[in-house]
XYZ file of C-alpha atoms in Angstrom:
185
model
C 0.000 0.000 0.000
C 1.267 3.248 -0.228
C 2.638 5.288 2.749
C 0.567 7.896 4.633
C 0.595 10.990 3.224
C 2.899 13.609 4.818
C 1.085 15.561 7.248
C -0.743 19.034 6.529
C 1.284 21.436 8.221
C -1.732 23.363 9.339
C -3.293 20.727 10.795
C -0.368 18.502 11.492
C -2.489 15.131 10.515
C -2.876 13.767 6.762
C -4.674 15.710 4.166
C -8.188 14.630 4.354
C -9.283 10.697 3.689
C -9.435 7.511 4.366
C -5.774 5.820 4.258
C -5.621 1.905 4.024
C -2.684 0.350 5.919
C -1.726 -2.776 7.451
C -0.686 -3.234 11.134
C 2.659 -3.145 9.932
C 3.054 0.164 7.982
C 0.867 1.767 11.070
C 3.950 0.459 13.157
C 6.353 1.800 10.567
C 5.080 5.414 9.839
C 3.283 5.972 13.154
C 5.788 4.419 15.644
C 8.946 4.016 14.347
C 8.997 6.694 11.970
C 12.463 9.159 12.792
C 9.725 12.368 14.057
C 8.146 10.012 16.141
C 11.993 8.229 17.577
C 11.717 10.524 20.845
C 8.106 9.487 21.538
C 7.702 7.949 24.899
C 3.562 6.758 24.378
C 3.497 5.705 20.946
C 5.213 2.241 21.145
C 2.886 1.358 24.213
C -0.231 2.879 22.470
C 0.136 0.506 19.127
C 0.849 -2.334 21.774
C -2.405 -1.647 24.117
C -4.050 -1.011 20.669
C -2.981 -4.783 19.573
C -4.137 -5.939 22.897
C -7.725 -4.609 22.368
C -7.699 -5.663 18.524
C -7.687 -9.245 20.198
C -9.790 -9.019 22.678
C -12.279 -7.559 20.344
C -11.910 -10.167 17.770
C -11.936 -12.829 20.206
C -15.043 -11.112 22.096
C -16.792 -10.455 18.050
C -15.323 -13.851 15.916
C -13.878 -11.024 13.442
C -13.444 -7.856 12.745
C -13.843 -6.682 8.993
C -11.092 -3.303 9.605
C -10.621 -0.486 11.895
C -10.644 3.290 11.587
C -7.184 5.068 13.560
C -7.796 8.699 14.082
C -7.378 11.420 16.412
C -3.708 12.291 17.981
C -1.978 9.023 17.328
C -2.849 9.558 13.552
C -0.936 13.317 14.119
C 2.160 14.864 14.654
C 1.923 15.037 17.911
C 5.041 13.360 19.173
C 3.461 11.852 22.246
C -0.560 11.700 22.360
C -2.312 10.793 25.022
C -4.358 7.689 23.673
C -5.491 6.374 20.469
C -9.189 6.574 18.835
C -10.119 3.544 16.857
C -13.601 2.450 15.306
C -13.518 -1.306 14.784
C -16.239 -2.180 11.555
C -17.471 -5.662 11.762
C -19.067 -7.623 9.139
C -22.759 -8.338 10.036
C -23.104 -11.643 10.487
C -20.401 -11.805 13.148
C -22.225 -8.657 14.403
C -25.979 -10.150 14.648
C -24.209 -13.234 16.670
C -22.242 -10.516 18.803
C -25.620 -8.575 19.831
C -27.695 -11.610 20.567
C -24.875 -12.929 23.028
C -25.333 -10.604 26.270
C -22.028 -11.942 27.433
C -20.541 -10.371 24.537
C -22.658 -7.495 24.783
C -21.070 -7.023 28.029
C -17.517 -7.507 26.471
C -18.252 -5.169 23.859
C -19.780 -3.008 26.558
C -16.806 -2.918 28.837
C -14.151 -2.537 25.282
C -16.107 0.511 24.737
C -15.814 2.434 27.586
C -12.630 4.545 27.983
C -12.515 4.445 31.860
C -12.945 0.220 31.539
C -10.156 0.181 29.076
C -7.644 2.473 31.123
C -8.452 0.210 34.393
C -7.008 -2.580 32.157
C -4.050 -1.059 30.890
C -5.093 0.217 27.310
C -5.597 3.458 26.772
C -7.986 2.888 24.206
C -11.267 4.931 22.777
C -13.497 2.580 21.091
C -16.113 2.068 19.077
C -17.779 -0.792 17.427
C -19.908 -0.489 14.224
C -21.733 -2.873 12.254
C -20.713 -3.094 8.293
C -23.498 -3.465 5.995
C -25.072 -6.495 4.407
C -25.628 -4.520 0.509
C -22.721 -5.742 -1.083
C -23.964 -4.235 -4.792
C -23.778 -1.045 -4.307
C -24.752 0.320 -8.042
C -28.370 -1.189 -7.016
C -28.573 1.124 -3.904
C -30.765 3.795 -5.355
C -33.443 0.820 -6.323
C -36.081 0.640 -4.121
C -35.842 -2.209 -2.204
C -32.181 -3.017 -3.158
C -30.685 -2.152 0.292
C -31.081 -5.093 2.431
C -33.139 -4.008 5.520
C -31.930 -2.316 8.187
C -28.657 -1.156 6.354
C -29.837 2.259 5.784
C -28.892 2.987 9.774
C -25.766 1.154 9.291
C -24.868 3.384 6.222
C -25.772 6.593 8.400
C -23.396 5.868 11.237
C -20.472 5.076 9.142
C -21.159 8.381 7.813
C -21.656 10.027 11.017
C -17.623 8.329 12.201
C -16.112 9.381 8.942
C -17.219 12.821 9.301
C -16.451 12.754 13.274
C -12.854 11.614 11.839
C -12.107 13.889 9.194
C -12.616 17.042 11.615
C -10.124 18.813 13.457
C -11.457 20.360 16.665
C -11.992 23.770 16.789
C -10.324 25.784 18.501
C -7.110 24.310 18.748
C -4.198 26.885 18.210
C -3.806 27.533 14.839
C -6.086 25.801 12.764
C -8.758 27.467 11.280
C -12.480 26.272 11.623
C -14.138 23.499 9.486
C -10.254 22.253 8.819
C -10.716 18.305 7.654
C -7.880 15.770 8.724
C -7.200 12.602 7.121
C -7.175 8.859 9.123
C -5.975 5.515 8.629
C -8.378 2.448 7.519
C -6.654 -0.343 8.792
C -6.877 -3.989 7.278
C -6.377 -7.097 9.422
């Protein structure tokens, strides 16, 4: 794949977008690039991220690919935790749901304050991916398979949440869009 972008100077993140990667360029440009070599949190953040990839998976059956954004997908040489979306393909999803053990997993991976008790300073969140696979047949009535018109919404609603910068921050001017990193397990 090719690397991450260089970072917008403004914004200090990648130009807006999506950026696929696998685990190993995230380690590689995020981690061990030479910017980052005097970064004290980043090694331990891709390691606690690992840890709750696992657990998830292992909690879910699978996990279709995961959305890195915030600080850790930055400049910032050491950021305090690392935002991920994990997208799960809907059958392992349905089975997840109707499980209230796993609910409870999923529950307890999802909440910030769980994760930091446990050592990963992780800020999760778990979406379903949808079922419509043909996507030229999505403007046919009908052609969306049912209930994927939610699912559609709030992978909107995360890509959005992802490709803004927070106002306010020194510097960057409002309604500035960042990129983030679409990562493929």
């Amino acid at each position: 794949m090719p690397p991450l972008p260089a970072f917008d100077p403004t914004t200090e993140c990648p130009p807006p977008g999506r950026f696929p990667m696998t685990w190993d360029e995230v380690e590689s440009e995020l981690v061990k690039a030479a910017c980052f070599a005097g970064s004290s949190s980043r090694p331990g953040l891709l390691q606690e991220l690992r840890t709750h990839f696992a657990m998830v998976e292992l909690a879910i059956g699978a996990v279709g690919r995961l959305w890195l954004a915030g600080s850790f997908v930055s400049c910032k040489l050491d950021p305090e935790d690392i935002d991920v979306t994990y997208l799960i393909p809907p059958d392992a999803y349905t089975r997840a749901i109707t499980d209230p053990d796993t609910v409870d997993d999923l529950d307890n991976l999802g909440t910030r304050d769980w994760c930091v008790r446990h050592g990963m300073r992780v800020d999760a969140y778990v979406l379903r991916l949808p079922e419509t696979e043909d996507f030229r047949a999505l403007g046919v009535t009908g052609a969306m398979a049912p209930g994927d018109r939610k699912v559609f919404e709030d992978l909107g609603l995360y890509d959005e949440i992802w490709q803004r910068c927070r106002s306010g921050q020194k510097g960057i001017p409002d309604g500035a869009r960042r990129g983030y990193v679409e990562v493929l397990p």
